[in-house]
Coordinates of C-alpha atoms in Angstrom, one line a residue:
X196 CA 0.7 -9.5 -50.8
X197 CA -2.3 -7.7 -49.5
X198 CA -4.2 -11.0 -49.1
X199 CA -1.4 -12.5 -47.1
X200 CA -1.3 -9.5 -44.8
X201 CA -5.1 -9.7 -44.3
X202 CA -4.8 -13.4 -43.5
X203 CA -2.0 -12.8 -41.0
X204 CA -4.0 -10.0 -39.2
X205 CA -7.1 -12.2 -39.1
X206 CA -5.2 -15.2 -37.8
X207 CA -3.6 -13.0 -35.1
X208 CA -7.0 -11.7 -34.1
X209 CA -8.3 -15.2 -33.9
X210 CA -5.4 -16.2 -31.6
X211 CA -6.1 -13.2 -29.3
X212 CA -9.8 -14.1 -29.2
X213 CA -8.9 -17.6 -28.2
X214 CA -6.8 -16.3 -25.3
X215 CA -9.7 -14.1 -24.3
X216 CA -12.1 -17.1 -24.3
X217 CA -9.7 -19.1 -22.2
X218 CA -9.7 -16.3 -19.6
X219 CA -13.5 -16.1 -19.6
X220 CA -13.8 -19.8 -19.0
X221 CA -11.2 -19.9 -16.2
X222 CA -11.9 -16.5 -14.6
X223 CA -15.6 -16.0 -14.5
X224 CA -15.5 -13.2 -12.0
X225 CA -13.5 -11.2 -14.6
X226 CA -15.9 -11.5 -17.5
X227 CA -16.8 -7.8 -17.5
X228 CA -13.2 -6.8 -17.4
X229 CA -12.2 -9.2 -20.1
X230 CA -15.0 -7.9 -22.4
X231 CA -14.1 -4.3 -21.9
X232 CA -11.2 -4.1 -24.3
X233 CA -11.4 -4.2 -28.1
X234 CA -8.4 -5.2 -30.2
X235 CA -6.8 -3.1 -33.0
X236 CA -4.1 -4.3 -35.3
X237 CA -1.2 -2.0 -35.9
X238 CA 1.6 -3.8 -37.9
X239 CA 5.1 -2.7 -37.1
X240 CA 4.8 -1.8 -33.4
X241 CA 6.7 -5.0 -32.5
X242 CA 4.8 -5.5 -29.3
X243 CA 1.4 -5.1 -27.6
X244 CA 0.0 -2.1 -25.7
X245 CA -3.2 -1.1 -23.9
X246 CA -4.7 2.3 -23.1
X247 CA -7.8 1.4 -21.2
X248 CA -10.1 0.9 -24.1
X249 CA -8.1 -0.9 -26.7
X250 CA -5.4 -3.5 -27.0
X251 CA -3.0 -2.5 -29.9
X252 CA -1.1 -5.4 -31.3
X253 CA 1.4 -6.3 -34.0
X254 CA 0.1 -9.4 -35.7
X255 CA 3.5 -10.9 -36.4
X256 CA 4.5 -10.5 -32.8
X257 CA 1.3 -12.2 -31.6
X258 CA 1.7 -15.2 -33.9
X259 CA 5.4 -15.7 -33.1
X260 CA 4.5 -15.6 -29.4
X261 CA 1.7 -18.1 -29.8
X262 CA 3.8 -20.5 -31.9
X263 CA 6.6 -20.4 -29.3
X264 CA 4.5 -20.8 -26.1
X265 CA 0.7 -20.8 -26.4
X266 CA 0.2 -20.0 -22.7
X267 CA 2.4 -16.9 -22.9
X268 CA -0.2 -15.0 -25.1
X269 CA -3.0 -15.8 -22.7
X270 CA -0.9 -14.6 -19.8
X271 CA 0.0 -11.5 -21.8
X272 CA -3.7 -10.8 -22.4
X273 CA -4.5 -11.0 -18.7
X274 CA -1.5 -8.9 -17.9
X275 CA -2.9 -6.0 -19.9
X276 CA -6.4 -6.4 -18.5
X277 CA -5.0 -6.2 -15.0
X278 CA -3.2 -3.0 -15.8
X279 CA -6.6 -1.6 -16.6
X280 CA -8.3 -3.0 -13.5
X281 CA -5.6 -1.6 -11.3
X282 CA -5.7 1.7 -13.3
X283 CA -1.9 1.8 -13.7
X284 CA -1.9 4.3 -16.6
X285 CA -3.8 7.0 -14.7
X286 CA -0.6 8.4 -13.2
X287 CA 1.2 11.7 -13.1
X288 CA 3.7 12.2 -16.0
X289 CA 6.1 13.4 -13.4
X290 CA 6.7 10.0 -11.9
X291 CA 9.9 8.1 -12.4
X292 CA 8.6 6.2 -15.4
X293 CA 11.1 3.4 -15.3
X294 CA 10.3 2.6 -11.7
X295 CA 6.6 3.0 -12.2
X296 CA 6.5 0.7 -15.2
X297 CA 8.5 -2.0 -13.4
X298 CA 6.4 -1.7 -10.3
X299 CA 3.2 -2.1 -12.3
X300 CA 4.5 -5.1 -14.2
X301 CA 5.6 -6.8 -11.0
X302 CA 2.3 -6.2 -9.3
X303 CA 0.4 -7.7 -12.2
X304 CA 2.7 -10.7 -12.6
X305 CA 2.5 -11.3 -8.9
X306 CA -1.3 -11.5 -9.2
X307 CA -1.2 -13.9 -12.2
X308 CA 1.2 -16.2 -10.4
X309 CA -1.0 -16.1 -7.3
X310 CA -4.1 -17.1 -9.3
X311 CA -2.2 -20.3 -10.2
X312 CA -4.2 -21.5 -13.2
X313 CA -2.5 -24.0 -15.6
X314 CA -3.2 -21.9 -18.7
X315 CA -1.3 -19.0 -17.1
X316 CA 1.9 -20.9 -16.1
X317 CA 4.8 -20.3 -18.4
X318 CA 8.5 -21.0 -18.5
X319 CA 9.2 -17.7 -16.8
X320 CA 6.7 -18.3 -14.0
X321 CA 9.0 -20.1 -11.6
X322 CA 11.8 -17.5 -12.0
X323 CA 9.3 -14.8 -11.3
X324 CA 8.0 -16.5 -8.1
X325 CA 11.5 -16.8 -6.7
X326 CA 12.1 -13.1 -7.4
X327 CA 8.8 -12.1 -5.8
X328 CA 9.6 -14.1 -2.7
X329 CA 12.7 -11.9 -2.3
X330 CA 10.7 -8.7 -2.8
X331 CA 8.0 -9.7 -0.4
X332 CA 10.5 -9.7 2.4
X333 CA 11.2 -6.1 1.7
X334 CA 7.8 -4.8 0.5
X335 CA 4.8 -5.3 2.8
X336 CA 2.2 -5.2 0.0
X337 CA 2.9 -6.2 -3.6
X338 CA 1.0 -3.3 -5.1
X339 CA 2.3 -0.9 -7.7
X340 CA 2.4 2.1 -5.4
X341 CA 4.2 0.2 -2.6
X342 CA 6.7 -1.3 -5.0
X343 CA 7.2 2.1 -6.6
X344 CA 8.0 3.6 -3.1
X345 CA 10.4 0.8 -2.5
X346 CA 12.3 1.5 -5.7
X347 CA 12.4 5.2 -5.0
X348 CA 14.0 4.5 -1.6
X349 CA 16.4 1.7 -2.6
X350 CA 17.3 3.2 -6.0
X351 CA 18.2 -0.1 -7.7
X352 CA 21.1 -0.1 -10.3
X353 CA 20.4 0.2 -14.0
X354 CA 21.6 -3.4 -14.3
X355 CA 19.1 -4.6 -11.7
X356 CA 16.3 -2.7 -13.3
X357 CA 17.1 -4.2 -16.7
X358 CA 17.2 -7.7 -15.2
X359 CA 13.8 -7.3 -13.6
X360 CA 12.3 -5.7 -16.7
X361 CA 13.4 -8.7 -18.8
X362 CA 11.7 -11.0 -16.3
X363 CA 8.4 -9.2 -15.6
X364 CA 7.7 -6.8 -18.6
X365 CA 5.1 -8.0 -21.1
X366 CA 3.7 -5.0 -22.9
X367 CA 4.6 -1.4 -23.9
X368 CA 3.8 1.5 -21.6
X369 CA 4.8 4.3 -23.9
X370 CA 1.2 5.5 -24.4
X371 CA 0.6 5.9 -20.7
X372 CA 2.6 9.1 -20.3
X373 CA 1.0 12.1 -22.0
X374 CA -0.5 15.3 -20.8
X375 CA -3.3 14.7 -18.3
X376 CA -2.7 11.0 -18.8
X377 CA -4.5 10.7 -22.1
X378 CA -3.0 8.4 -24.7
X379 CA -1.3 8.7 -28.1
X380 CA -0.3 5.7 -30.1
X381 CA 2.1 6.5 -32.9
X382 CA 2.9 3.6 -35.4
X383 CA 3.8 5.6 -38.5
X384 CA 5.1 2.6 -40.4
X385 CA 6.3 4.1 -43.6
X386 CA 8.1 2.0 -46.2
X387 CA 8.4 -0.8 -43.6
X388 CA 10.3 1.5 -41.2
X389 CA 9.0 1.3 -37.6
X390 CA 8.8 4.8 -36.0
X391 CA 6.7 3.8 -33.0
X392 CA 9.7 4.4 -30.7
X393 CA 10.7 7.8 -32.2
X394 CA 9.8 11.0 -30.5
X395 CA 6.4 10.0 -29.3
X396 CA 6.3 12.5 -26.4
X397 CA 7.6 15.4 -28.5
X398 CA 5.1 14.8 -31.3
X399 CA 2.2 14.6 -28.9
X400 CA 3.2 17.8 -27.3
X401 CA 3.5 19.6 -30.6
X402 CA 0.1 18.4 -31.6
X403 CA -1.5 19.4 -28.3
X404 CA 0.1 22.8 -28.5
X405 CA -1.1 23.3 -32.1
X406 CA -4.7 22.4 -31.2
X407 CA -4.9 24.1 -27.8
X408 CA -8.4 23.8 -26.2
X409 CA -9.3 20.8 -28.3
X410 CA -9.6 17.3 -27.0
X411 CA -6.6 14.9 -26.9
X412 CA -5.4 13.6 -30.2
X413 CA -4.8 10.1 -31.4
X414 CA -2.1 9.8 -34.0
X415 CA -3.2 6.9 -36.1
X416 CA -0.9 6.0 -39.0
X417 CA -1.9 3.4 -41.6
X418 CA 0.9 1.0 -42.7
X419 CA -0.1 1.0 -46.3
X420 CA -0.7 4.6 -47.1
X421 CA 1.4 6.3 -44.4
X422 CA -1.5 8.7 -44.0
X423 CA -1.7 10.5 -40.6
X424 CA -5.3 10.9 -39.2
X425 CA -6.0 13.2 -36.4
X426 CA -9.1 12.1 -34.6
X427 CA -10.6 14.4 -31.9
X428 CA -11.1 12.7 -28.6
X429 CA -14.2 14.1 -26.9
X430 CA -13.4 15.9 -23.6
X431 CA -14.2 13.7 -20.7
X432 CA -13.7 10.4 -22.5
X433 CA -10.7 9.6 -20.2
X434 CA -12.9 10.2 -17.1
X435 CA -15.6 8.0 -18.5
X436 CA -13.2 5.1 -19.1
X437 CA -11.6 5.5 -15.7
X438 CA -15.0 5.4 -14.0
X439 CA -15.9 2.2 -15.9
X440 CA -12.7 0.5 -14.7
X441 CA -13.4 1.7 -11.1
X442 CA -16.8 0.1 -11.3
X443 CA -15.3 -3.1 -12.7
X444 CA -12.7 -3.2 -9.8
X445 CA -15.4 -2.8 -7.2
X446 CA -17.6 -5.5 -8.8
X447 CA -14.6 -7.8 -9.0
X448 CA -13.9 -7.3 -5.3
X449 CA -17.5 -8.4 -4.5
X450 CA -17.5 -11.3 -6.9
X451 CA -14.3 -12.6 -5.4
X452 CA -16.1 -13.4 -2.2
X453 CA -17.9 -16.3 -3.8
X454 CA -15.0 -17.1 -6.1
X455 CA -12.5 -17.4 -3.2
X456 CA -14.8 -19.9 -1.4
X457 CA -15.0 -21.9 -4.6
X458 CA -11.3 -22.0 -5.3
X459 CA -10.1 -21.8 -1.7
X460 CA -6.9 -20.0 -2.7
X461 CA -5.2 -18.0 -5.4
X462 CA -6.9 -14.7 -5.0
X463 CA -4.8 -13.1 -2.3
X464 CA -2.6 -11.0 -4.7
X465 CA -5.7 -9.9 -6.7
X466 CA -7.7 -8.9 -3.6
X467 CA -4.6 -7.0 -2.2
X468 CA -4.4 -4.9 -5.4
X469 CA -8.1 -4.4 -5.7
X470 CA -8.2 -3.1 -2.1
X471 CA -5.4 -0.7 -3.1
X472 CA -7.2 0.6 -6.2
X473 CA -10.6 0.9 -4.6
X474 CA -9.4 2.5 -1.4
X475 CA -11.0 5.9 -1.0
X476 CA -8.7 8.9 -1.3
X477 CA -9.2 11.7 1.3
X478 CA -8.5 15.4 1.4
X479 CA -7.7 16.1 5.0
X480 CA -8.0 19.8 4.6
X481 CA -11.6 19.5 3.3
X482 CA -12.3 16.9 6.0
X483 CA -11.2 19.3 8.8
X484 CA -13.4 22.1 7.5
X485 CA -16.4 19.9 8.4
X486 CA -15.9 21.0 12.0
X487 CA -16.0 24.7 11.3
X488 CA -18.7 26.7 13.1
X489 CA -20.3 30.0 12.5
X490 CA -19.0 32.8 14.7
X491 CA -18.5 36.6 14.9
X492 CA -15.2 38.0 13.8
X493 CA -13.9 41.6 13.8
X494 CA -13.7 42.3 10.1
X495 CA -15.2 44.8 7.7
X496 CA -18.0 43.1 5.9
X497 CA -17.6 44.3 2.3
X498 CA -20.5 42.1 1.1
X499 CA -23.1 44.1 3.1
X500 CA -21.5 47.5 2.6
X501 CA -23.7 49.9 0.6
X502 CA -21.6 52.5 -1.3
X503 CA -24.6 54.4 -2.7
X504 CA -25.8 55.6 0.7
X505 CA -22.3 56.0 2.0
X506 CA -21.3 58.4 -0.9
X507 CA -24.6 60.2 -0.8
X508 CA -24.1 61.0 2.9
X509 CA -20.6 62.4 2.1
X510 CA -22.0 64.6 -0.6
X511 CA -25.0 65.8 1.5
X512 CA -23.2 66.3 4.8
X513 CA -19.6 66.7 3.5
X514 CA -17.6 64.6 6.0
X515 CA -20.5 62.6 7.5
X516 CA -21.5 59.4 5.7
X517 CA -25.0 58.1 6.2
X518 CA -23.9 54.5 6.9
X519 CA -20.7 53.2 8.4
X520 CA -19.3 49.9 7.2
X521 CA -20.3 46.9 9.3
X522 CA -17.5 45.8 11.6
X523 CA -18.6 42.2 12.1
X524 CA -18.8 39.3 9.7
X525 CA -20.0 35.8 10.2
X526 CA -17.3 33.4 9.0
X527 CA -16.8 29.6 9.3
X528 CA -14.2 29.3 12.1
X529 CA -13.1 26.9 14.8
X530 CA -13.7 28.2 18.3
X531 CA -13.7 25.0 20.5
X532 CA -12.1 21.9 19.4
X533 CA -10.5 18.7 20.7
X534 CA -7.7 16.7 19.1
X535 CA -7.1 13.3 20.8
X536 CA -3.9 11.4 20.1
X537 CA -3.7 7.7 20.5
X538 CA -0.2 7.2 22.1
X539 CA -0.3 3.4 22.2
X540 CA 2.8 1.5 21.2
X541 CA 1.4 1.0 17.7
X542 CA 1.3 4.7 16.9
X543 CA 4.7 6.4 16.3
X544 CA 5.7 9.8 17.6
X545 CA 6.9 11.0 14.2
X546 CA 3.5 10.4 12.7
X547 CA 1.7 12.1 15.6
X548 CA 3.8 15.2 15.2
X549 CA 3.3 15.3 11.4
X550 CA -0.4 14.9 11.9
X551 CA -0.5 17.7 14.5
X552 CA 1.6 19.9 12.3
X553 CA -0.7 19.5 9.4
X554 CA -3.8 20.1 11.6
X555 CA -2.1 23.2 13.0
X556 CA -1.2 24.5 9.5
X557 CA -4.8 24.3 8.4
X558 CA -6.3 25.7 11.6
X559 CA -4.0 28.6 11.9
X560 CA -5.3 30.0 8.7
X561 CA -7.0 33.3 9.5
X562 CA -10.3 32.0 8.2
X563 CA -10.1 29.0 10.5
X564 CA -9.4 30.2 14.0
X565 CA -10.7 33.1 16.0
X566 CA -8.1 35.3 17.6
X567 CA -8.8 33.5 20.9
X568 CA -9.9 29.9 20.9
X569 CA -10.2 26.9 23.1
X570 CA -8.3 23.9 21.8
X571 CA -7.5 20.8 23.9
X572 CA -4.8 18.3 22.7
X573 CA -5.3 15.1 24.7
X574 CA -2.8 12.3 24.7
X575 CA -4.3 8.9 25.7
X576 CA -3.4 5.2 25.5
X577 CA -5.6 3.1 27.9
X578 CA -5.9 6.2 30.1
X579 CA -5.5 10.0 29.9
X580 CA -1.8 10.9 29.8
X581 CA -1.9 14.7 29.1
X582 CA -4.3 17.5 28.3
X583 CA -2.8 20.6 26.8
X584 CA -5.1 23.5 26.6
X585 CA -4.3 25.9 23.7
X586 CA -5.9 29.4 23.5
X587 CA -3.8 31.2 20.8
X588 CA -1.4 30.5 18.0
X589 CA 1.7 31.3 20.1
X590 CA 0.8 28.6 22.6
X591 CA 0.1 26.2 19.7
X592 CA 3.6 26.9 18.2
X593 CA 5.2 26.4 21.6
X594 CA 3.4 23.1 22.2
X595 CA 4.3 21.7 18.8
X596 CA 8.0 22.6 19.2
X597 CA 8.3 20.9 22.6
X598 CA 5.8 18.1 22.3
X599 CA 6.7 14.7 23.8
X600 CA 4.7 11.5 23.3
X601 CA 3.4 10.1 26.6
X602 CA 1.9 6.7 27.3
X603 CA 2.7 4.0 24.7
X604 CA 0.5 1.5 26.5
X605 CA -2.7 -0.2 25.2
X606 CA -5.5 1.5 23.4
X607 CA -8.9 2.4 24.8
X608 CA -10.9 5.3 23.3
X609 CA -13.5 5.5 26.1
X610 CA -11.4 7.5 28.6
X611 CA -11.1 10.4 26.2
X612 CA -14.8 10.7 25.7
X613 CA -15.5 10.4 29.4
X614 CA -12.9 13.1 30.1
X615 CA -14.3 15.4 27.5
X616 CA -17.8 14.9 28.9
X617 CA -16.5 16.0 32.3
X618 CA -14.9 19.1 30.8
X619 CA -18.2 20.0 29.3
X620 CA -20.0 19.5 32.6
X621 CA -17.3 21.7 34.3
X622 CA -18.0 24.5 31.7
X623 CA -14.6 24.1 30.1
X624 CA -16.4 24.2 26.8
X625 CA -19.4 26.4 26.0
X626 CA -20.1 25.0 22.5
X627 CA -17.8 22.1 21.6
X628 CA -18.5 21.1 18.0
X629 CA -15.7 18.6 17.1
X630 CA -13.3 16.0 18.3
X631 CA -10.8 14.3 16.1
X632 CA -9.2 11.1 17.3
X633 CA -5.9 10.2 15.6
X634 CA -5.3 6.4 15.9
X635 CA -4.4 3.1 14.3
X636 CA -7.9 2.0 15.1
X637 CA -7.1 -0.9 17.4
X638 CA -9.0 0.1 20.5
X639 CA -12.3 0.0 22.4
X640 CA -15.0 2.4 21.3
X641 CA -17.7 4.0 23.6
X642 CA -21.2 2.6 23.1
X643 CA -23.0 5.9 23.6
X644 CA -22.9 8.6 20.9
X645 CA -21.4 11.9 22.3
X646 CA -23.1 15.2 22.0
X647 CA -20.4 16.6 19.6
X648 CA -19.2 15.6 16.2
X649 CA -16.5 12.9 16.3
X650 CA -14.1 11.7 13.7
X651 CA -11.5 9.0 13.8
X652 CA -8.4 9.5 11.6
X653 CA -6.8 6.1 11.0
X654 CA -3.2 5.4 10.1
X655 CA -3.4 2.3 7.9
X656 CA -0.4 1.3 5.8
X657 CA -2.4 -1.6 4.3
X658 CA -5.7 -1.4 2.5
X659 CA -8.1 -2.4 5.2
X660 CA -11.2 -0.5 5.9
X661 CA -11.5 -0.1 9.7
X662 CA -14.9 -0.3 11.3
X663 CA -16.2 2.6 13.4
X664 CA -19.5 3.2 15.3
X665 CA -22.3 4.4 13.2
X666 CA -22.2 7.8 14.9
X667 CA -18.6 8.5 14.0
X668 CA -17.0 10.0 10.9
X669 CA -14.0 8.0 9.4
X670 CA -10.9 9.1 7.6
X671 CA -8.2 6.7 6.5
X672 CA -4.7 7.9 5.7
X673 CA -1.5 6.1 5.0
X674 CA 1.7 7.0 6.9
X675 CA 3.3 8.3 3.6
X676 CA 0.3 10.5 3.1
X677 CA 0.9 12.1 6.5
X678 CA 4.6 12.5 6.0
X679 CA 3.9 14.3 2.7
X680 CA 1.5 16.7 4.3

């Protein structure tokens, strides 16, 4: 009995290795990604699963799939690799798991169909392509995050979700959703009874609570003995694996340049998803602080207050301390600042107001603004439409509440810089340190570098990387990022 089991496991592993080799031959630009994953046999889980470092498989399931349709197993192998490349399992446990799982599976299957290699075409491929064509009319980019947002908005019925899951799902995602996105795989096959689906989340929580402060645990049950082994996962292992897959994604994006020329087609879906996963994430609050300047502010400076001399003076002269506390303190604050708004037809009023509100919320913090300041909010399309000068928080509040977008013509960045230079010449600014230009990026840039720091904040709902002059700072946000600010 044991010999038969060993043979089955060895045969299943051989079949998986064959699928891997087929992928290596046909997808040379993915050789690093394909070699990243090891395989581990866990009888009884009735499926396959991946956690970023290992493919867990049930040998019986693998062999049945191979005997039914050889190409399906190769496709399934690539499906799991792409989950890793796209980093689908590094996600908050608070997401709608049903929607996220489906979004990830559709994004991966869309990529595989787009690659269009014979060894990846299965009986379900044509049905998937028809469904994807319907979705593409509703979702601009077929990436997991875009599909997920679509599902959150449209809220498909349970029946529709089940139908799509049957068509696109290929592996288990149970092990994706644990604290801080580390993984537990629970097979616990005792006396032939499969317990993989039973209380995985509850068990993992109990273990993590019991071993508070230790690394994440992997529950590894052996089918023969039923013995549970708790193996400590070294802190930081998840971050290391994530960094490795980030590097793989970036390398794939570069390799695809030559690959695309060779094949001529079939990499659009892959590039689209790689752009999504390699897109830089920005913290606008930290970004805005780059424009802070040192200035003097009326505030007791506790850091430079010497209590020894102060109390000694009170003791020696009764009510007369030797040293008074310093009344001034140097803090990083914004004194003079320009916010330029691109009011061309491609930038919506709602996004502009959200952006200004976020900027306002950051700047009005008592450590950001002086009591009096000099802020200019300039609206411009191809020419200056409005310049609102703000000198205190009350004026800022009033402007935000009554703001109207003016212009909606073409986009030319040069008039703003020319206008600001004129303001400086006319002594409207004494020490202007920063200008932020909120735009979609489709405009004409000035050739000459200004005398003040300049940043362009782009609204880009795709995954492009807009070009800016070498002297400018760049920040790319998506409209949903701004709406959530």
